[in-house]
Every structure is written in structure tokens, then in C-alpha cells.
Short mmCIF file of C-alpha atoms and ligand atoms in Angstrom, two decimals:
data_model
loop_
_atom_site.label_atom_id
_atom_site.label_comp_id
_atom_site.label_asym_id
_atom_site.label_seq_id
_atom_site.Cartn_x
_atom_site.Cartn_y
_atom_site.Cartn_z
CA MET A 1 0.48 0.31 -0.05
CA VAL A 2 1.25 3.56 -0.95
CA ARG A 3 0.36 6.43 1.19
CA GLU A 4 1.66 10.00 1.53
CA LEU A 5 4.96 10.64 3.51
CA THR A 6 3.11 13.06 5.95
CA GLU A 7 4.01 14.27 10.05
CA GLU A 8 0.67 12.74 11.07
CA ALA A 9 1.40 9.60 9.66
CA MET A 10 4.86 9.52 11.03
CA LYS A 11 2.86 9.81 14.34
CA GLU A 12 1.38 6.67 14.33
CA ARG A 13 3.91 3.72 16.34
CA PHE A 14 5.48 1.51 13.33
CA ASP A 15 7.96 -1.57 14.50
CA TYR A 16 9.74 -0.37 11.65
CA LEU A 17 10.27 2.21 9.05
CA LEU A 18 13.47 2.76 6.40
CA PHE A 19 14.46 5.73 5.25
CA SER A 20 15.67 6.24 1.49
CA ALA A 21 14.58 9.90 0.99
CA GLY A 22 17.61 12.00 1.36
CA ALA A 23 19.33 13.76 3.97
CA SER A 24 16.20 16.96 4.50
CA VAL A 25 13.15 14.00 4.14
CA SER A 26 15.34 11.88 6.90
CA ARG A 27 15.99 14.98 9.03
CA HIS A 28 12.21 16.25 9.06
CA PHE A 29 10.21 13.56 9.48
CA ALA A 30 12.51 10.52 11.30
CA PRO A 31 12.54 12.12 14.44
CA ILE A 32 8.77 12.28 14.96
CA ALA A 33 8.87 8.68 14.10
CA ALA A 34 11.45 7.71 16.45
CA SER A 35 9.43 9.97 18.93
CA VAL A 36 6.66 7.75 19.15
CA GLY A 37 8.64 4.44 19.40
CA THR A 38 9.27 3.69 16.36
CA THR A 39 12.43 2.18 14.97
CA VAL A 40 14.35 4.15 11.84
CA VAL A 41 16.70 2.74 9.47
CA ASP A 42 18.28 5.92 7.60
CA ASN A 43 19.73 5.51 4.47
CA SER A 44 20.40 9.24 4.49
CA SER A 45 23.36 11.24 5.56
CA ALA A 46 21.64 13.12 8.16
CA PHE A 47 22.51 11.72 11.06
CA ARG A 48 25.59 9.63 10.49
CA MET A 49 28.13 11.81 12.50
CA ASP A 50 25.59 12.42 15.59
CA PRO A 51 27.54 10.77 18.42
CA GLU A 52 24.19 9.72 20.28
CA ILE A 53 22.76 7.81 16.96
CA PRO A 54 24.93 4.44 16.10
CA LEU A 55 26.64 4.00 12.35
CA VAL A 56 25.93 0.65 12.08
CA VAL A 57 27.68 -2.44 9.74
CA PRO A 58 26.32 -5.26 11.47
CA GLU A 59 28.58 -7.56 10.66
CA ILE A 60 31.36 -4.83 12.51
CA ASN A 61 29.28 -3.53 15.44
CA GLY A 62 26.05 -5.33 15.16
CA ASP A 63 26.18 -5.36 18.73
CA ILE A 64 25.78 -1.66 19.47
CA LEU A 65 22.14 -2.10 18.55
CA LYS A 66 21.03 -3.80 22.19
CA GLY A 67 18.27 -1.60 23.84
CA TYR A 68 18.21 0.59 21.27
CA ARG A 69 15.67 2.38 20.18
CA GLY A 70 15.26 5.43 17.86
CA ILE A 71 17.07 6.71 14.76
CA ILE A 72 20.45 4.23 13.48
CA ALA A 73 22.21 5.32 10.44
CA ASN A 74 23.07 3.10 7.99
CA PRO A 75 26.55 4.79 6.58
CA ASN A 76 28.05 5.97 3.21
CA CYS A 77 28.43 3.15 0.20
CA SER A 78 31.93 3.75 -0.25
CA THR A 79 32.64 3.62 3.60
CA ILE A 80 30.46 -0.12 3.92
CA GLN A 81 32.71 -2.02 1.37
CA MET A 82 35.97 -0.62 2.63
CA VAL A 83 35.08 -1.20 6.37
CA LEU A 84 33.52 -5.21 5.78
CA SER A 85 36.48 -5.88 3.69
CA LEU A 86 38.87 -4.11 6.50
CA TYR A 87 37.31 -5.09 10.17
CA THR A 88 38.95 -8.42 11.07
CA VAL A 89 42.88 -7.32 9.77
CA HIS A 90 42.01 -4.08 11.99
CA ARG A 91 40.89 -6.44 14.91
CA GLU A 92 43.73 -8.64 14.13
CA PHE A 93 46.83 -6.27 13.85
CA GLY A 94 45.10 -2.74 13.79
CA ILE A 95 45.07 -0.08 11.29
CA SER A 96 46.81 3.06 10.78
CA LYS A 97 46.83 4.30 7.53
CA ILE A 98 44.54 3.35 4.55
CA VAL A 99 44.94 5.39 1.08
CA VAL A 100 41.69 4.86 -0.85
CA THR A 101 40.98 5.65 -4.45
CA THR A 102 37.34 5.09 -5.35
CA PHE A 103 35.58 4.45 -8.90
CA GLN A 104 32.07 5.07 -7.83
CA SER A 105 29.14 4.32 -10.46
CA VAL A 106 26.85 6.73 -11.52
CA SER A 107 23.97 4.70 -9.73
CA GLY A 108 25.63 6.27 -6.36
CA ALA A 109 23.93 9.52 -7.17
CA GLY A 110 20.89 8.51 -7.50
CA ARG A 111 18.57 7.73 -9.80
CA LYS A 112 19.01 11.54 -11.50
CA GLY A 113 22.62 10.51 -11.79
CA ILE A 114 21.89 7.43 -13.88
CA ASN A 115 19.63 8.88 -16.10
CA GLU A 116 22.30 11.97 -16.82
CA LEU A 117 25.15 9.41 -17.91
CA MET A 118 21.86 7.33 -20.26
CA ALA A 119 20.87 11.17 -21.96
CA GLN A 120 24.86 12.05 -22.26
CA ILE A 121 24.97 7.81 -24.31
CA ASP A 122 22.47 9.30 -26.42
CA GLY A 123 24.12 12.62 -27.66
CA GLN A 124 23.21 15.10 -25.16
CA GLU A 125 26.01 17.22 -23.90
CA GLU A 126 24.05 18.87 -21.13
CA THR A 127 25.43 18.49 -17.48
CA ILE A 128 23.49 19.11 -14.98
CA HIS A 129 24.07 16.64 -11.67
CA PHE A 130 28.03 15.50 -11.97
CA PRO A 131 30.51 18.98 -12.64
CA ARG A 132 31.36 17.35 -15.88
CA LYS A 133 30.40 15.14 -18.20
CA ILE A 134 30.57 11.48 -17.08
CA HIS A 135 30.02 10.01 -20.46
CA LEU A 136 33.42 8.85 -21.62
CA ASN A 137 35.43 10.17 -18.47
CA VAL A 138 35.79 9.70 -15.16
CA ILE A 139 35.71 12.91 -12.37
CA PRO A 140 37.87 13.17 -9.40
CA LEU A 141 34.97 14.81 -7.61
CA ILE A 142 32.53 13.61 -5.27
CA GLY A 143 30.38 16.49 -3.11
CA GLU A 144 31.57 19.78 -2.45
CA ILE A 145 35.58 21.16 -1.34
CA LYS A 146 36.05 21.61 1.57
CA GLU A 147 38.53 21.84 3.72
CA GLY A 148 41.28 20.35 1.05
CA PHE A 149 38.43 16.80 1.27
CA SER A 150 35.63 16.52 -0.51
CA THR A 151 32.51 16.20 1.39
CA GLU A 152 32.46 12.58 -0.20
CA GLU A 153 35.50 12.06 1.17
CA TRP A 154 34.75 13.84 4.44
CA LYS A 155 32.33 10.79 5.16
CA MET A 156 35.03 7.86 4.45
CA ILE A 157 37.06 9.41 6.66
CA ASN A 158 35.13 10.42 9.40
CA GLU A 159 32.87 7.04 9.00
CA THR A 160 35.36 4.38 9.03
CA ARG A 161 36.73 5.67 12.56
CA LYS A 162 33.17 5.82 13.93
CA ILE A 163 32.59 2.60 12.76
CA LEU A 164 35.44 0.51 13.66
CA ASP A 165 36.02 2.90 16.96
CA ASP A 166 38.93 4.27 16.42
CA PRO A 167 39.93 7.96 15.98
CA SER A 168 43.41 7.30 15.44
CA ILE A 169 43.23 6.19 11.78
CA GLU A 170 44.27 7.79 9.46
CA VAL A 171 42.22 7.91 6.32
CA PHE A 172 42.96 9.32 3.09
CA PRO A 173 40.92 9.07 0.08
CA THR A 174 40.19 10.79 -3.34
CA THR A 175 36.09 9.83 -4.69
CA VAL A 176 36.16 9.49 -8.12
CA ARG A 177 32.88 9.37 -10.57
CA VAL A 178 32.82 7.28 -13.34
CA PRO A 179 30.51 6.32 -16.22
CA VAL A 180 29.51 2.66 -14.92
CA ILE A 181 25.82 2.21 -13.54
CA TYR A 182 25.91 -0.13 -10.49
CA GLY A 183 29.05 -0.94 -8.78
CA HIS A 184 31.78 0.34 -6.67
CA SER A 185 34.95 -0.47 -7.18
CA GLU A 186 38.20 1.02 -5.11
CA SER A 187 41.90 0.84 -5.05
CA ILE A 188 43.05 0.66 -0.98
CA TYR A 189 46.39 0.76 0.70
CA VAL A 190 46.40 -0.17 4.29
CA GLU A 191 49.01 -0.20 7.06
CA THR A 192 48.79 -1.93 10.15
CA ARG A 193 50.13 -1.44 13.27
CA LYS A 194 51.23 -4.79 13.82
CA PRO A 195 52.83 -7.12 10.88
CA PHE A 196 50.81 -10.25 9.50
CA GLU A 197 54.00 -11.02 8.48
CA SER A 198 53.13 -13.01 5.40
CA GLU A 199 50.49 -12.90 2.76
CA GLU A 200 49.27 -16.34 3.93
CA ASN A 201 47.99 -14.99 7.08
CA LEU A 202 46.86 -11.54 5.43
CA LYS A 203 44.71 -13.82 3.33
CA LYS A 204 43.28 -16.07 6.35
CA VAL A 205 42.06 -12.87 7.97
CA LEU A 206 40.52 -11.01 5.40
CA GLN A 207 38.66 -14.65 4.70
CA LYS A 208 37.74 -14.47 8.22
CA ALA A 209 35.65 -11.21 7.20
CA GLU A 210 31.71 -11.64 7.20
CA ASP A 211 30.05 -11.40 3.52
CA VAL A 212 33.13 -11.04 1.79
CA VAL A 213 34.76 -13.21 -0.71
CA VAL A 214 38.52 -13.00 -1.56
CA LYS A 215 39.26 -14.22 -4.85
CA ASP A 216 42.60 -15.00 -7.36
CA GLU A 217 40.88 -13.64 -10.61
CA ILE A 218 40.33 -9.97 -11.08
CA ILE A 219 36.89 -9.13 -10.44
CA THR A 220 34.63 -6.02 -12.09
CA PRO A 221 31.45 -4.32 -11.19
CA LEU A 222 29.67 -5.46 -14.12
CA GLU A 223 30.59 -9.12 -11.94
CA VAL A 224 29.32 -7.64 -8.89
CA ALA A 225 25.75 -5.98 -9.65
CA GLY A 226 23.15 -7.07 -8.08
CA SER A 227 25.43 -9.15 -5.00
CA ASP A 228 25.50 -9.28 -1.43
CA LEU A 229 29.03 -9.61 -0.77
CA VAL A 230 32.06 -7.56 -1.38
CA TYR A 231 34.92 -9.32 -4.10
CA ILE A 232 38.83 -8.45 -2.66
CA SER A 233 41.32 -9.14 -5.56
CA ARG A 234 44.50 -8.00 -7.07
CA LEU A 235 45.87 -8.25 -3.09
CA ARG A 236 49.58 -7.96 -2.94
CA VAL A 237 51.96 -7.66 0.10
CA VAL A 238 53.89 -4.76 -0.44
CA LYS A 239 56.11 -5.43 3.04
CA SER A 240 55.36 -7.30 6.72
CA ASN A 241 52.44 -4.08 7.43
CA VAL A 242 51.98 -3.10 4.50
CA PHE A 243 48.75 -4.14 1.41
CA MET A 244 46.97 -3.04 -1.26
CA PHE A 245 44.16 -4.65 -3.04
CA TRP A 246 41.09 -3.97 -5.33
CA ASN A 247 38.19 -4.19 -3.65
CA VAL A 248 34.37 -4.29 -5.43
CA ALA A 249 30.68 -4.11 -4.18
CA ASP A 250 27.22 -3.15 -5.40
CA ASN A 251 26.74 0.27 -4.17
CA VAL A 252 23.12 -0.20 -4.00
CA ARG A 253 22.71 -3.27 -1.98
CA VAL A 254 25.36 -3.78 -0.14
CA GLY A 255 26.13 0.13 0.23
CA ALA A 256 22.51 0.84 0.55
CA ALA A 257 19.45 -1.58 0.51
CA THR A 258 21.50 -4.95 1.71
CA ASN A 259 23.01 -3.38 5.13
CA ALA A 260 20.06 -1.57 5.92
CA VAL A 261 17.66 -4.43 5.13
CA ARG A 262 20.65 -6.27 8.02
CA ILE A 263 20.52 -3.76 10.40
CA LEU A 264 17.15 -4.20 10.74
CA LYS A 265 17.17 -7.99 11.11
CA MET A 266 19.54 -7.75 13.51
CA HIS A 267 17.44 -5.41 15.30
CA MET A 268 14.61 -7.57 15.38
CA GLU A 269 16.95 -11.14 16.59
CA MET A 270 18.20 -8.49 19.37
CA LYS A 271 15.14 -8.03 20.62
CA GLY A 272 14.53 -11.91 20.53
N1 NAP B 301 22.57 5.11 -4.73
C1 NAP B 301 23.18 4.94 -3.28
O1 NAP B 301 24.12 4.17 -3.85
C2 NAP B 301 23.25 5.52 -2.23
C3 NAP B 301 23.89 4.31 -1.43
C4 NAP B 301 24.02 4.99 0.11
C5 NAP B 301 23.14 5.88 0.21
N2 NAP B 301 21.70 6.32 -0.18
C6 NAP B 301 21.58 6.96 0.36
O2 NAP B 301 20.01 6.59 0.00
C7 NAP B 301 18.93 7.57 -0.39
C8 NAP B 301 18.82 7.70 -1.82
O3 NAP B 301 19.42 7.64 -2.62
P1 NAP B 301 18.76 7.00 -3.67
O4 NAP B 301 19.58 6.60 -4.76
O5 NAP B 301 17.95 5.98 -3.84
O6 NAP B 301 18.17 8.58 -4.19
P2 NAP B 301 17.07 9.25 -5.84
O7 NAP B 301 16.87 7.56 -6.97
O8 NAP B 301 17.29 10.32 -5.93
O9 NAP B 301 16.07 8.16 -4.89
C9 NAP B 301 15.25 9.31 -3.66
C10 NAP B 301 14.23 8.88 -4.01
O10 NAP B 301 13.39 9.45 -2.94
C11 NAP B 301 11.95 9.95 -3.22
N3 NAP B 301 11.14 10.97 -2.30
C12 NAP B 301 11.47 11.62 -1.97
N4 NAP B 301 10.96 12.83 -1.51
C13 NAP B 301 9.68 12.41 -0.81
C14 NAP B 301 9.16 12.85 -0.04
N5 NAP B 301 8.95 13.46 0.03
N6 NAP B 301 8.05 11.57 0.27
C15 NAP B 301 8.53 10.39 -0.72
N7 NAP B 301 9.69 9.82 -1.88
C16 NAP B 301 10.43 10.97 -1.58
C17 NAP B 301 12.06 10.29 -4.89
O11 NAP B 301 10.64 10.22 -5.48
P3 NAP B 301 10.71 11.23 -6.09
O12 NAP B 301 11.91 10.67 -7.76
O13 NAP B 301 9.14 11.07 -6.90
O14 NAP B 301 11.20 12.91 -6.14
C18 NAP B 301 12.73 8.67 -5.18
O15 NAP B 301 12.01 7.90 -5.07
C19 NAP B 301 20.00 9.22 -0.37
O16 NAP B 301 19.84 9.50 0.91
C20 NAP B 301 21.16 8.55 -0.62
O17 NAP B 301 22.38 9.62 0.21
C21 NAP B 301 22.09 5.57 -1.55
#
């Protein structure tokens, strides 16, 4: 049943509400829903860095949902797939530094992003939502620049630290838009505090990460569209405490919808 989103409707108590209509809609309506006891899972950036609101990737920090009621924030898409691949490494060896370059699909900008690429493929020259033409191009800017980094890059810096519960991790991102429809890719360089010693040892720890697959062959976004897993490939050990890899996942599933549903399911299970 489709109903209009109104303040009145939000005052009706639901077990769960999933918000995915942008930050301004969430900021207006989610607190009303939470105030009557509804648990809200919010896809937008509105509450992610609020210290009172849990920012959750269930496989990593789902335990903080125990006994919690109110708004739960779903992280940024590029952050979710990166921390999923790295949380077991952080637990085992402690991550000190991450240098990441993203290759983010146009669907990360929503339906309008897909429409803009399609229109340009059909010959339209106009750019509306992206800062440059995206067809046959790459754009090294997502969001606006604020104190050196872009707003998308700040999300990766701050949300990684909040989810991994370690403000000392240094994160240096460059977020790039590419003419791919679904699936974000990331080239990631990692330094750990404790040495992991060998590639075999590192691989074992990476393989412990839930919903993450380590592959020997290269993985591209076309192959992961529609999947609920994160794919690690091109793993390279540079030193006993430094490694690099290629990380790919479906941004609208792993990076948004799947994570939101996993939050809801875990919250339900914890309530018993
Ligand atoms: N795409 C991703 O990879 C991704 C990843 C993580 C998080 N997110 C977050 O998820 C949210 C949605 O992103 P999206 O990519 O799905 O964007 P989108 O394609 O622009 O979709 C947003 C949807 O919200 C609807 N909407 C807006 N205001 C509404 C209202 N007042 N009542 C009911 N529906 C309303 C829009 O309907 P109309 O078209 O009719 O206006 C549209 O269908 C955003 O906050 C985004 O930051 C997206």
C-alpha cells in the first residue's frame, strides 16, 4: 500500500521504518517517527555523525543495537564496502593508515545520476548533476571541496573511524565518479600497526570477514551488480605491515539497501 509521507503518518507507531529519500526528508520526518517509539533505519547522511546515533554495519558493530530504540544510521556506500573488507584486519593487527581511491558508479548519485549518463550516451552534451560530462570520462570530485577534501571523502574519513571505533586511523581518500551504472570499485592501500608477516596469514584474516569474498582472478563491477557480497581481488603484500587490494561491491545493495535490511534483521533478532 502506498501512502503519503506526512507528519501525521509518522505519529502512528510502526515496528520499523526504512528511510531512503535523502537527508532533508529524514531530518524532518525521522525524529517524529522515533519520538513515538518507531525504530528508524535511515539511509541518508542526516544523522551519521551524530554522537547519539549508532552508525551500523551489522557484521562489524551490530552489537551496539542491543537494547537500542530510535534512529539507526546506515553509512555511506563507499565506506560500508571498505570497512567490511578491513574490520577483521583491524581487529587482528590494528590499522594505522588507509589510502583509498574510489571508482564510483553513477547510481551512487541516485536515479538522476543514471539518467544523466544515459542521456549523454544518447548524444546529449548537457551536464546537470555531475560537475563534468561523465560519458567517456572520469570525474575526480564527488560533493563539494571543504578544507581540502570533498564532502564524499570526509564521509569516508569520519565514518570509517566511527564504525571501527578508532579515531586514530588515518584515512586519505580520493573519490572519483566513473561511467559505470552499478558497483563501486576501490583501490586500497593499508598500513597495520602489528605486522601480519605473510600473505597467507593476511589472506586467512581477510577471509574471516563476513559477507566478503577473496578472489585470485580480477573482479569488475559488471560481475558484482546484484550481489550482496564484497569482492577482494588483486591482493598485494608490499611489506610485512603494508598491503594493497582491489575492492568491489554493488553500491545500491551492499552500500545501501542490503545493509539497511541487515540492520533491521539484526535489531529484530536482538529483541528476541
Ligand atoms: N544510491 C546509492 O548508492 C546510495 C548509497 C547509500 C546511501 N544512499 C542514500 O539513500 C538515499 C536515497 O538515494 P537514492 O540513490 O535511492 O536516490 P534517488 O534515486 O534520488 O531516490 C530518492 C527517492 O526518494 C523519493 N522521495 C523524495 N522525497 C520524498 C518524499 N517526501 N516522500 C516520498 N518519497 C520521496 C524520490 O521520489 P521522486 O523521484 O518521486 O521525487 C525518489 O524515488 C539518499 O539519502 C542517499 O544518500 C544512496
